[in-house]
CSV table of C-alpha atoms in Angstrom, one decimal:
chain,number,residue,atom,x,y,z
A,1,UNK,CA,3.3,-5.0,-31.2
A,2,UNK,CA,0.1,-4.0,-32.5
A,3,UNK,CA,-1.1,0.0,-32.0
A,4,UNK,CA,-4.6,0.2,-31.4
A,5,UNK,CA,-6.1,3.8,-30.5
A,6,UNK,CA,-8.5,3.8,-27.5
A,7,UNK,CA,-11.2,4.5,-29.8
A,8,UNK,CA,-10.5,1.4,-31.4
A,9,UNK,CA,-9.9,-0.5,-28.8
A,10,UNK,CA,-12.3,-4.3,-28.3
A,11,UNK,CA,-11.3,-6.5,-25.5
A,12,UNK,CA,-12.7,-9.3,-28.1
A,13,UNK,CA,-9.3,-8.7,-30.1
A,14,UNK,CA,-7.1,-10.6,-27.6
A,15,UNK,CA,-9.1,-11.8,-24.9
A,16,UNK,CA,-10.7,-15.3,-24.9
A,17,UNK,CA,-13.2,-17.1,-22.6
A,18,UNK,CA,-12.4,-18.3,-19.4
A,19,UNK,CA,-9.0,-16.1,-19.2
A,20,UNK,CA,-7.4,-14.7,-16.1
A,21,UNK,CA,-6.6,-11.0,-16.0
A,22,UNK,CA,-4.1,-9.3,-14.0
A,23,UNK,CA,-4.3,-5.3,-13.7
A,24,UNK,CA,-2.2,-2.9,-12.9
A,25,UNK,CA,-3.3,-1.3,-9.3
A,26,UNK,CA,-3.6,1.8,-8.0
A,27,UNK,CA,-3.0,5.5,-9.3
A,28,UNK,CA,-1.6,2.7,-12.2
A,29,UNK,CA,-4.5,1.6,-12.9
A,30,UNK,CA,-5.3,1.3,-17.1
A,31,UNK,CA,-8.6,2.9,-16.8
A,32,UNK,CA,-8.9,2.7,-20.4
A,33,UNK,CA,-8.6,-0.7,-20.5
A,34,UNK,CA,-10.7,-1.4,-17.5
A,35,UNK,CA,-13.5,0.6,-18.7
A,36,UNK,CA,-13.6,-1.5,-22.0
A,37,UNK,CA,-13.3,-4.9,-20.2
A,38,UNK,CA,-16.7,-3.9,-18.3
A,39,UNK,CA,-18.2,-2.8,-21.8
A,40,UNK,CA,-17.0,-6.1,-23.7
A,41,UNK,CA,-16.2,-8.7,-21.5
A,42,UNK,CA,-19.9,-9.8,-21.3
A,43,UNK,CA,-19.7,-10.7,-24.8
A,44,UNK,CA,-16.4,-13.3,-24.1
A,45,UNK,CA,-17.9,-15.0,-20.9
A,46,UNK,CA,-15.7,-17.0,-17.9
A,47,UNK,CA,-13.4,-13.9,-17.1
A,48,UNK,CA,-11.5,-12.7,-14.0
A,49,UNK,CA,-9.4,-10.3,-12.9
A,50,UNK,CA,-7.2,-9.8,-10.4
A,51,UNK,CA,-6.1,-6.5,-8.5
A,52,UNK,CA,-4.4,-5.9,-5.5
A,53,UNK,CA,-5.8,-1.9,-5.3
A,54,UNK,CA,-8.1,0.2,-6.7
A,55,UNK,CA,-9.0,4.0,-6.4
A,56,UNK,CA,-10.3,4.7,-9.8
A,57,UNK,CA,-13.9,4.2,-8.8
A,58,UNK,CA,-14.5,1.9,-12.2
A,59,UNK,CA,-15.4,-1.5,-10.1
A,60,UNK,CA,-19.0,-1.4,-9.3
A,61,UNK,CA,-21.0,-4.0,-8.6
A,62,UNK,CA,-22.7,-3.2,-11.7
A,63,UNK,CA,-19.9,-2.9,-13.5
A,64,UNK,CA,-18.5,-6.5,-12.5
A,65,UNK,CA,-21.3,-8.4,-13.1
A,66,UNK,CA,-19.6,-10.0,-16.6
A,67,UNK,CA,-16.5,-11.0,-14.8
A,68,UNK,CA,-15.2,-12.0,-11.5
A,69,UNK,CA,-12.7,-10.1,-9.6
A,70,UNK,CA,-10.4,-10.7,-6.8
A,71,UNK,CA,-8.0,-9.0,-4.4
A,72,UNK,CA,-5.8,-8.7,-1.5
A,73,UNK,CA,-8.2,-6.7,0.4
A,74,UNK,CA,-10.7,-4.1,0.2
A,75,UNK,CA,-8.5,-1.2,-0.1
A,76,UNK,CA,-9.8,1.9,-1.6
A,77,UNK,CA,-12.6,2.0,-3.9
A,78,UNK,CA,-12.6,-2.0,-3.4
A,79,UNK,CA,-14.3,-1.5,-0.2
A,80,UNK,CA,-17.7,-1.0,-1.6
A,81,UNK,CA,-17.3,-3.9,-3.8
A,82,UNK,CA,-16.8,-6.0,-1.0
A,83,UNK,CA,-19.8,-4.8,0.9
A,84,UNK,CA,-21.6,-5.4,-2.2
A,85,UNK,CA,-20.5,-9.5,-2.2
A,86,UNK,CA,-18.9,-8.5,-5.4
A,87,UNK,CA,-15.0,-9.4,-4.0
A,88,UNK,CA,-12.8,-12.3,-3.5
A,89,UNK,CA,-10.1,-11.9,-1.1
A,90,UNK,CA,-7.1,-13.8,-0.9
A,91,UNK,CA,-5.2,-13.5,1.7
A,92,UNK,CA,-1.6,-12.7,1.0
A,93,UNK,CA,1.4,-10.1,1.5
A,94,UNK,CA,2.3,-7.7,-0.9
A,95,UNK,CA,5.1,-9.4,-1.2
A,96,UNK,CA,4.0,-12.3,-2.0
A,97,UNK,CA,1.6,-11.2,-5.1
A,98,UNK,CA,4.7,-11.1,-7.6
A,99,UNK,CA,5.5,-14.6,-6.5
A,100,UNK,CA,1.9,-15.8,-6.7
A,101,UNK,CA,1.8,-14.8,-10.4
A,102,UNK,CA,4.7,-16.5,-10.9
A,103,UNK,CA,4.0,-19.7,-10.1
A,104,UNK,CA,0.6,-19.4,-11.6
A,105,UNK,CA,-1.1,-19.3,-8.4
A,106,UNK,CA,-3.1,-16.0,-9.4
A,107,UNK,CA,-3.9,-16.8,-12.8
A,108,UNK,CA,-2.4,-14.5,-15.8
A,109,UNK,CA,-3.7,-15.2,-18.8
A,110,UNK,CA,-3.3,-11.6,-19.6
A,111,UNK,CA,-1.6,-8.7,-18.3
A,112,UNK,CA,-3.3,-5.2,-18.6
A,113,UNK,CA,-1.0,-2.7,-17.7
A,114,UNK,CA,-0.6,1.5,-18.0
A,115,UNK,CA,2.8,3.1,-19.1
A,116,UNK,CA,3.8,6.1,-19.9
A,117,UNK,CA,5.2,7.3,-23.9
A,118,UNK,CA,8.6,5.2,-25.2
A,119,UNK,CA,11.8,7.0,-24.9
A,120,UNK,CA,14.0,7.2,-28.3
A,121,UNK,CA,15.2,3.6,-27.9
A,122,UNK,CA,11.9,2.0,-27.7
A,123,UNK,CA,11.5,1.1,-23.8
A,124,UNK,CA,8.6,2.6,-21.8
A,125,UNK,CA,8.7,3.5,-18.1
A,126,UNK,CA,6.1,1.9,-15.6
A,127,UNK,CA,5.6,5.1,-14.7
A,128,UNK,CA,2.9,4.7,-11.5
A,129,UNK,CA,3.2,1.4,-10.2
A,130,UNK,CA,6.0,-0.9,-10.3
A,131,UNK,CA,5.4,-3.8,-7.7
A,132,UNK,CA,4.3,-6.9,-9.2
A,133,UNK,CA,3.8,-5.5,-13.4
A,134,UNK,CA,6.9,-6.8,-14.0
A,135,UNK,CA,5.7,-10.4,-12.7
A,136,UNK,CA,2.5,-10.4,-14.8
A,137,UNK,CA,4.3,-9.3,-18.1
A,138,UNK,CA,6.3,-12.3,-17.5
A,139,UNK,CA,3.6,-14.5,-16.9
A,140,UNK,CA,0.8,-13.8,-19.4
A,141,UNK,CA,-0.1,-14.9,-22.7
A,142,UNK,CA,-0.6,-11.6,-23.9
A,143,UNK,CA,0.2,-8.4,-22.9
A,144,UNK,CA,-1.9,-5.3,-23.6
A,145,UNK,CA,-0.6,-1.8,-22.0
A,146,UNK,CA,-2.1,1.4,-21.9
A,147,UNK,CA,0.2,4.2,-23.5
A,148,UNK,CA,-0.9,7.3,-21.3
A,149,UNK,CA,1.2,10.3,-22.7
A,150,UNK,CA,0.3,12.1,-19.2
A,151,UNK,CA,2.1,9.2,-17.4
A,152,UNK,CA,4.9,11.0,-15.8
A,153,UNK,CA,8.6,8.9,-16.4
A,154,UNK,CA,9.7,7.5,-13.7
A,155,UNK,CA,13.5,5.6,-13.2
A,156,UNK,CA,13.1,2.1,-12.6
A,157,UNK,CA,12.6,-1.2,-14.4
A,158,UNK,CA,11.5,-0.3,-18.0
A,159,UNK,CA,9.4,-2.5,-20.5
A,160,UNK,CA,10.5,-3.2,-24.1
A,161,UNK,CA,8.4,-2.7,-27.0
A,162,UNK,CA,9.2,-6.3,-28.1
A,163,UNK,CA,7.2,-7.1,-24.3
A,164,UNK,CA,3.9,-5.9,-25.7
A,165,UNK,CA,1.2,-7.5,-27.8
A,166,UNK,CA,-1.4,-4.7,-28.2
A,167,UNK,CA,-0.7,-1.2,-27.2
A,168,UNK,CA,-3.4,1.2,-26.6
A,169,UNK,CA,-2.5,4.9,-27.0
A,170,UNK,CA,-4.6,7.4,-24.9
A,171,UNK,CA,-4.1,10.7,-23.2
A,172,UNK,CA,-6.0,10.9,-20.5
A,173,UNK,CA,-5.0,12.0,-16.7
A,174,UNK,CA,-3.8,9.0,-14.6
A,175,UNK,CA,-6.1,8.0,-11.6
A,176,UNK,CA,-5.2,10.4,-8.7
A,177,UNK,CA,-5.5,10.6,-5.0
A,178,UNK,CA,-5.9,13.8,-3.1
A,179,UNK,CA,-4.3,14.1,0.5
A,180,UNK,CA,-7.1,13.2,3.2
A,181,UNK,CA,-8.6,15.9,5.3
A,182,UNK,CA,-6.7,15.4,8.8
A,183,UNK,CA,-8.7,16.1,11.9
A,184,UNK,CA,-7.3,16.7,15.4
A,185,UNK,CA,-7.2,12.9,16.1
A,186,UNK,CA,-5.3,12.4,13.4
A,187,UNK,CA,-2.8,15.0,14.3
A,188,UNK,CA,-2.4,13.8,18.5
A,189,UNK,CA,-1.8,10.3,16.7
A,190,UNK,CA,0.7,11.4,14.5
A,191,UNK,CA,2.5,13.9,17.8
A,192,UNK,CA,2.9,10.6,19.2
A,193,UNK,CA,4.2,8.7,16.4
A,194,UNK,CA,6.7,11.3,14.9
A,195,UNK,CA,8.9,11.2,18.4
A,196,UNK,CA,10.5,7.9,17.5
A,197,UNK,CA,11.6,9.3,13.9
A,198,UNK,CA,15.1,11.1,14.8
A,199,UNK,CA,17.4,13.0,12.3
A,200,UNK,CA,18.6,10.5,9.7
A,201,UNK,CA,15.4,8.0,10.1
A,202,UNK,CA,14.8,6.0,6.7
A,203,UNK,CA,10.7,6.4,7.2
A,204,UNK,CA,7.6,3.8,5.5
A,205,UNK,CA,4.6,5.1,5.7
A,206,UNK,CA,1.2,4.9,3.3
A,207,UNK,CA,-0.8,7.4,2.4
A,208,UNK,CA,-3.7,8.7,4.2
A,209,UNK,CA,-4.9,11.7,7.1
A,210,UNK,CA,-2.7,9.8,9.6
A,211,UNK,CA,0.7,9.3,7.6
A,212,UNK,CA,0.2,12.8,5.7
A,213,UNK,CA,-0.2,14.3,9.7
A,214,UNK,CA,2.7,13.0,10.7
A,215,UNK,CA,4.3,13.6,7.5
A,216,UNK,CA,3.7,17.3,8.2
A,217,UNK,CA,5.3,17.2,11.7
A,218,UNK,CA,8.9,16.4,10.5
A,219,UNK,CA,10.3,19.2,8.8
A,220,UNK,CA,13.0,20.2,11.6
A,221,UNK,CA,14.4,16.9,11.0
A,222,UNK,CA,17.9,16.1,8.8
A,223,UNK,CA,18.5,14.2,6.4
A,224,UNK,CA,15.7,11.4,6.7
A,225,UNK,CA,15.3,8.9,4.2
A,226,UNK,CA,12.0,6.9,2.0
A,227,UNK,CA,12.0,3.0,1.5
A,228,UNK,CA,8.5,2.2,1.1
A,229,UNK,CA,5.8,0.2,-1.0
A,230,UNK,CA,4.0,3.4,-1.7
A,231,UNK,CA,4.8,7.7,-1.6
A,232,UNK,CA,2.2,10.3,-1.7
A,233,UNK,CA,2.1,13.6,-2.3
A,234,UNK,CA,3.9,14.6,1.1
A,235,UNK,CA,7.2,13.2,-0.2
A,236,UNK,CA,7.1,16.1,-2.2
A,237,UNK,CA,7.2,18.9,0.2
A,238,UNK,CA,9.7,16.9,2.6
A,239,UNK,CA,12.4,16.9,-0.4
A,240,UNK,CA,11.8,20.7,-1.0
A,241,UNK,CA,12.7,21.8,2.6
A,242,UNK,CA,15.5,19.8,2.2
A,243,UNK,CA,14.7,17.2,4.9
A,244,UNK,CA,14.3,14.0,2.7
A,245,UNK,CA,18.0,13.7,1.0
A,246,UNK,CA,18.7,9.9,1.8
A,247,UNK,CA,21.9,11.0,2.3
A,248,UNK,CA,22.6,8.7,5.6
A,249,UNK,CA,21.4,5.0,4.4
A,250,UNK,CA,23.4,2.6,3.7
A,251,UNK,CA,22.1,1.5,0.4
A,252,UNK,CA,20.4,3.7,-2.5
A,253,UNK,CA,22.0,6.5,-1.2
A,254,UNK,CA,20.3,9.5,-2.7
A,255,UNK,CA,17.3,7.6,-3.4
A,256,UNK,CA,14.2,7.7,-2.5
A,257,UNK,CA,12.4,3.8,-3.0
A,258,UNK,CA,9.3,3.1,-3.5
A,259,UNK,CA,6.9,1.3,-5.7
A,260,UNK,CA,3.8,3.2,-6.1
A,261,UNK,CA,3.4,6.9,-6.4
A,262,UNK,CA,-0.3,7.8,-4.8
A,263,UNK,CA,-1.1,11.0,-4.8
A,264,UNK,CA,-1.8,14.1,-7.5
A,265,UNK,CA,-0.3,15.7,-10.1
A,266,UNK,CA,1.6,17.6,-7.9
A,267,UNK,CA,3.9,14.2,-7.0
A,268,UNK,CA,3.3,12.9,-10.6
A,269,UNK,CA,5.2,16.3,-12.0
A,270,UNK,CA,7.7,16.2,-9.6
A,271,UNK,CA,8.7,12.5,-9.6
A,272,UNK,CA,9.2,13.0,-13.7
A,273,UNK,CA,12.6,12.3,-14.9
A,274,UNK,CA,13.2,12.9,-11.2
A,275,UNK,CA,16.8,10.6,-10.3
A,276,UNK,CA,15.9,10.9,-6.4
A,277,UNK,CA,13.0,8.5,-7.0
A,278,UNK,CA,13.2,4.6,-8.2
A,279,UNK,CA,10.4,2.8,-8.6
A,280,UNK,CA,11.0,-1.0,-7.7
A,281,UNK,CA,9.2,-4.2,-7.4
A,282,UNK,CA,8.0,-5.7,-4.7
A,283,UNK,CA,10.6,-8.3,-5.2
A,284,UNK,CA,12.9,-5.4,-3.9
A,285,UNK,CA,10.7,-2.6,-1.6
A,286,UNK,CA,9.7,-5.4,0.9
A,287,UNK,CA,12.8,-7.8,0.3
A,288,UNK,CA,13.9,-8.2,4.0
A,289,UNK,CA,17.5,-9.2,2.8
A,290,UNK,CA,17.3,-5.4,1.3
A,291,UNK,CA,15.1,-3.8,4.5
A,292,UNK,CA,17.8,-6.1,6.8
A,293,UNK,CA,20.6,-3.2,5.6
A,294,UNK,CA,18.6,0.2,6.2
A,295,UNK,CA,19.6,1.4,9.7
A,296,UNK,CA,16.8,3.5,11.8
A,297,UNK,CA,14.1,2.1,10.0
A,298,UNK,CA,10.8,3.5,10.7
A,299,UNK,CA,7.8,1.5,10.0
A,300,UNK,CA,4.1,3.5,10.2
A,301,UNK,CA,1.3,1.2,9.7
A,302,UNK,CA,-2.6,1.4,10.4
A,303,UNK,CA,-4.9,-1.2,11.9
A,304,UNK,CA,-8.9,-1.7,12.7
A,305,UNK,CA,-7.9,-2.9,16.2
A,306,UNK,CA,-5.4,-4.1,18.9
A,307,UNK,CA,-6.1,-6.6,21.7
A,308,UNK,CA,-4.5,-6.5,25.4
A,309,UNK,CA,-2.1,-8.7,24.1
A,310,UNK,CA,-0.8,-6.6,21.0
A,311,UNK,CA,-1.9,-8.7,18.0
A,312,UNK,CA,-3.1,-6.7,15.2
A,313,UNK,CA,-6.2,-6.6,12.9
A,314,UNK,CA,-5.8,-4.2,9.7
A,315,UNK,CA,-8.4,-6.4,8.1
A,316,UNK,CA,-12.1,-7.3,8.9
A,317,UNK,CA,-14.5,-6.2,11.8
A,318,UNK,CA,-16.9,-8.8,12.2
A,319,UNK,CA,-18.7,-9.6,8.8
A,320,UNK,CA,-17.5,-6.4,7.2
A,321,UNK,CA,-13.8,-6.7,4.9
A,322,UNK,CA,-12.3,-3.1,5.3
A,323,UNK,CA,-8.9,-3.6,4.5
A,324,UNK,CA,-6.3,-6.1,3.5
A,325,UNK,CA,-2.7,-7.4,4.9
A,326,UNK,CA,-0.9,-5.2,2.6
A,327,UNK,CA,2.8,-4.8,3.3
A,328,UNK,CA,2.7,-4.7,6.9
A,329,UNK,CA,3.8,-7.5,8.3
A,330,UNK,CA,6.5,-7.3,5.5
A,331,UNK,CA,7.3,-3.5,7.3
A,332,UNK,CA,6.7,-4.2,10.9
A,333,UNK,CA,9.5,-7.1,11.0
A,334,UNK,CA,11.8,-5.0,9.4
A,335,UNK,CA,11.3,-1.6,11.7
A,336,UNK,CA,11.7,-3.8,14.7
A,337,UNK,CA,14.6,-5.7,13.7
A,338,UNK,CA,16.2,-2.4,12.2
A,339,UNK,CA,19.7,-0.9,14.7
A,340,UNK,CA,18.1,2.3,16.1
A,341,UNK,CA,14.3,1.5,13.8
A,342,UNK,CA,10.9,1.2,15.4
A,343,UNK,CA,7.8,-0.2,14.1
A,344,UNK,CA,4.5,1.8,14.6
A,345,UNK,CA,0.9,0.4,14.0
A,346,UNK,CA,-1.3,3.7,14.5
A,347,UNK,CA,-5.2,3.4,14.9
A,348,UNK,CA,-7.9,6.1,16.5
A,349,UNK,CA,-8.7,5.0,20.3
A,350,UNK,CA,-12.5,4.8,19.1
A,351,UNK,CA,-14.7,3.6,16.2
A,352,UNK,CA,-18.2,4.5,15.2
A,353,UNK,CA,-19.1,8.0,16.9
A,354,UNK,CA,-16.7,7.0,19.7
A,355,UNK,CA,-19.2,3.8,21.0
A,356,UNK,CA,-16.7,1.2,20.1
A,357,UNK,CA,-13.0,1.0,21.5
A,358,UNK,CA,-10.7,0.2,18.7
A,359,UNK,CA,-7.9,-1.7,21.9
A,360,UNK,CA,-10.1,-4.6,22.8
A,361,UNK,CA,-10.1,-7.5,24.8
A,362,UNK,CA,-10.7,-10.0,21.9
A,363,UNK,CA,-10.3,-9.2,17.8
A,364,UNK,CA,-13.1,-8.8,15.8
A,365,UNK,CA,-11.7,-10.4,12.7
A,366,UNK,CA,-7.9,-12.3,11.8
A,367,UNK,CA,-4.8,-11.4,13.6
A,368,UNK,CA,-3.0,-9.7,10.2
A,369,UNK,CA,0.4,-8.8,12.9
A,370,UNK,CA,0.9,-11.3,15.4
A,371,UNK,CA,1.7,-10.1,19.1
A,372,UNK,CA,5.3,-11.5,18.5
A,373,UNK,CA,6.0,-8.9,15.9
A,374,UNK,CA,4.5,-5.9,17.2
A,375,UNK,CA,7.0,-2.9,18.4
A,376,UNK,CA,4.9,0.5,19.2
A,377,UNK,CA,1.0,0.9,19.0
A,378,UNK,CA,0.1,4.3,19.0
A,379,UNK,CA,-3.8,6.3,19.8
A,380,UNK,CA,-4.4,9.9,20.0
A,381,UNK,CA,-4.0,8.9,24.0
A,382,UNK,CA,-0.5,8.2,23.5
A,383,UNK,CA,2.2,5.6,22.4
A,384,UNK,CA,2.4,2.4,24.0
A,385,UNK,CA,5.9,0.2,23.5
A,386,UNK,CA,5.5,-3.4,23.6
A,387,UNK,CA,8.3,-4.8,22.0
A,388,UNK,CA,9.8,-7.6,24.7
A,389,UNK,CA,7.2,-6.7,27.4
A,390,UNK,CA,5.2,-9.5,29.4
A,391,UNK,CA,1.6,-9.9,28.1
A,392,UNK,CA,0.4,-8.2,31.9
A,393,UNK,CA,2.6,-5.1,31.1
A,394,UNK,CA,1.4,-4.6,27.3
A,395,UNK,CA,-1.9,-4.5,28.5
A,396,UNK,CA,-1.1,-2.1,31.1
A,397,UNK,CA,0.5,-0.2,28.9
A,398,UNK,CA,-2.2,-0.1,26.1
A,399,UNK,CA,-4.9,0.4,28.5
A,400,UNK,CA,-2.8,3.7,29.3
A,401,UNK,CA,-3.1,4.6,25.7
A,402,UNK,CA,-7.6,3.3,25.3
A,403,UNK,CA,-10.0,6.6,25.1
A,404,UNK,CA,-11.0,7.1,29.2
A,405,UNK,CA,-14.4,5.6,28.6
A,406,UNK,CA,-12.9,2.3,28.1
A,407,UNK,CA,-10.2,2.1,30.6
A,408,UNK,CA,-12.5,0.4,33.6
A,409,UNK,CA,-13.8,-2.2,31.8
A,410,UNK,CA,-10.8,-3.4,29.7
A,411,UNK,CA,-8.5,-3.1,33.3
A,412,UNK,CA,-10.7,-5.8,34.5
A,413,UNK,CA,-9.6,-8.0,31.5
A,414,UNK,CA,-5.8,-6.6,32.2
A,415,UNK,CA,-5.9,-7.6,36.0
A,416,UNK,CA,-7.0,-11.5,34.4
A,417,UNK,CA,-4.0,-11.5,32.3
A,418,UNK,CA,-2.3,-10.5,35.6
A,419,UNK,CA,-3.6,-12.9,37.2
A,420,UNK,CA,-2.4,-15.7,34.8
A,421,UNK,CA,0.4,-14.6,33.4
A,422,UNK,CA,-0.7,-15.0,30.1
């Protein structure tokens, strides 16, 4: 292993042209790293990059213009890349990004990754982000990870010294996300969604005004428990009143699983050193042999729309990519095939100013949950259960849930599928 300090640091030390990057995503983001592969990587020529999140604000379109990059949506600050033509989406899981690496699939020529400071035997903790590092330090040729001494330590998987090629050593704060305002929508959607999490619930949620809301609503609960791909900042407040103990599951009793911490330093201080928190891979947080044992399994998911029939589109509204497949599908199977569990996909009944109804007769972009999977949609307007329900009674029930301005028009497309049958 070669120590390099960040002043030091040139990407022309061990990257070569045409290689294939693969970063470390969200709040795990190397920024250190990523901020010298937009300086330098003009000068190599023929590079990509590859990363599945991004909220550090560091991919502009200016900023990529030397290299390509690619996700698994426009999540985050990869939004405004992608409205900028700057972003190639593939079309995958979360799940399935580990695997993808593997098999070479999504090229990984090199692996830049953040970690926080070795312990006395030499080993490093992932620290942020755990899901699919593990896969591209396998994979690549070279392996470059960003020391951050304000990287909290986190239990988990934990990467040798003899695993990396060049380590950079900085000391910098990690990339941080600050809980979402949350507005009265937010909150009637998350009144709704909270009555189907009951004392001893094992909850997934992400991070955002509508999670965080609903988050905020469950503190006369007992003992619920956390299995999820990502925690934010709420996690924190739940354990201090004593309502997260993940004393009832099954498995990882104790434990709260996860493989991203999103939030501030508010989570990053308490999750470090903190034995109530394992970070996993994907390989293990959206393993449905694993989610198959967790009892009362509460899936909370997001979406752009819902048709009559219940399929789902978290993805793209007509030419415009706004989010990505993510780990829902990976969530809602297990919530709805979980003893006493429910899957929820929340949305806000309208779009733009209220003009647009977000339950439609049509999608405006791909089905990312198909209709056979979906358990609970949920609006401000209320909760509508689908799970087992003829296609004429889902879209009774989800025009009961559209904003009133709607409900005339699309009950004229409900009486069709009446009609029919189908």
């Amino acid at each position: 292993m070669k120590i390099i300090s960040d002043t030091d640091l040139d990407v022309r030390e061990f990257l070569r042209p045409g290689d294939r990057i693969v970063i470390g995503q969200a709040c795990g983001e190397p920024t250190t790293l990523i901020e010298a592969l937009i300086a330098g990587g003009g000068d190599i020529g023929g590079l990509s990059a590859f990363i599945a999140t991004s909220f550090s604000g560091l991919f502009t379109a200016r900023a990529t213009q030397s290299f390509s990059l690619s996700s698994m949506g426009a999540i985050g600050a990869l939004r405004a890349l992608a409205d900028a033509h700057r972003l190639s989406v593939i079309p995958c899981h979360v799940s399935q990004v580990a695997a993808l690496i593997e098999d070479g699939i999504i090229g990984c020529d090199v692996a830049f990754i953040q970690v926080g400071p070795a312990d006395a035997r030499g080993n490093h903790s992932f620290g942020l982000i755990s899901d699919y590092v593990r896969a591209a330090v396998a994979r690549a040729r070279v392996v470059v990870a960003e020391v951050n001494e304000q990287v909290p330590w986190t239990h988990g998987e934990l990467l040798s010294a003899a695993e990396i090629d060049y380590a950079v050593t900085v000391s910098r704060p990690p990339v941080r996300v600050p809980p979402a305002r949350i507005g009265a929508t937010d909150t009637a959607i998350a009144e709704h969604a909270a009555a189907f999490i009951e004392d001893g619930s094992v909850v997934q949620t992400g991070v955002g005004a509508v999670p965080d809301a609903i988050l905020r609503l469950l503190h006369d609960r007992r003992d619920l428990g956390v299995h999820s791909g990502m925690i934010g900042d709420g996690l924190v407040d739940l354990v201090e009143a004593g309502v997260v103990t993940n004393a009832r599951k099954r498995i990882d009793r104790g434990v709260s699983i996860t493989g991203a911490l999103i939030g501030t330093e508010r989570l990053y201080e308490f999750a470090h050193r903190n034995l109530g928190i394992r970070m996993c891979p994907t390989s293990y947080t959206h393993n449905p042999e694993v989610l198959a044992r967790l009892d009362k399994l509460v899936t909370i998911n997001s979406a752009l729309e819902v048709d009559l029939t219940g399929q789902v589109n978290a993805e793209q509204s007509g030419s415009a990519y706004l989010g990505g497949t993510g780990g829902q599908v990976d969530f809602v199977r297990a919530g709805t095939r979980s003893p006493g569990g429910h899957s929820i996909i929340v949305l806000p009944a309208t779009a733009k100013g209220g003009t647009i109804s977000r339950i439609t007769v049509g999608l405006a972009g791909p089905v990312t949950t198909a209709r056979s999977d979906v358990d609970v949609i949920v609006t401000e307007f209320g909760a509508a259960e689908l799970r087992g329900r003829t296609l004429a009674e889902r879209a009774r029930r989800l025009i009961a849930i559209v904003h009133p301005d709607f409900r005339e028009d699309l009950a004229r497309a409900a009486h069709a599928i009446a009609q029919r049958g189908f």
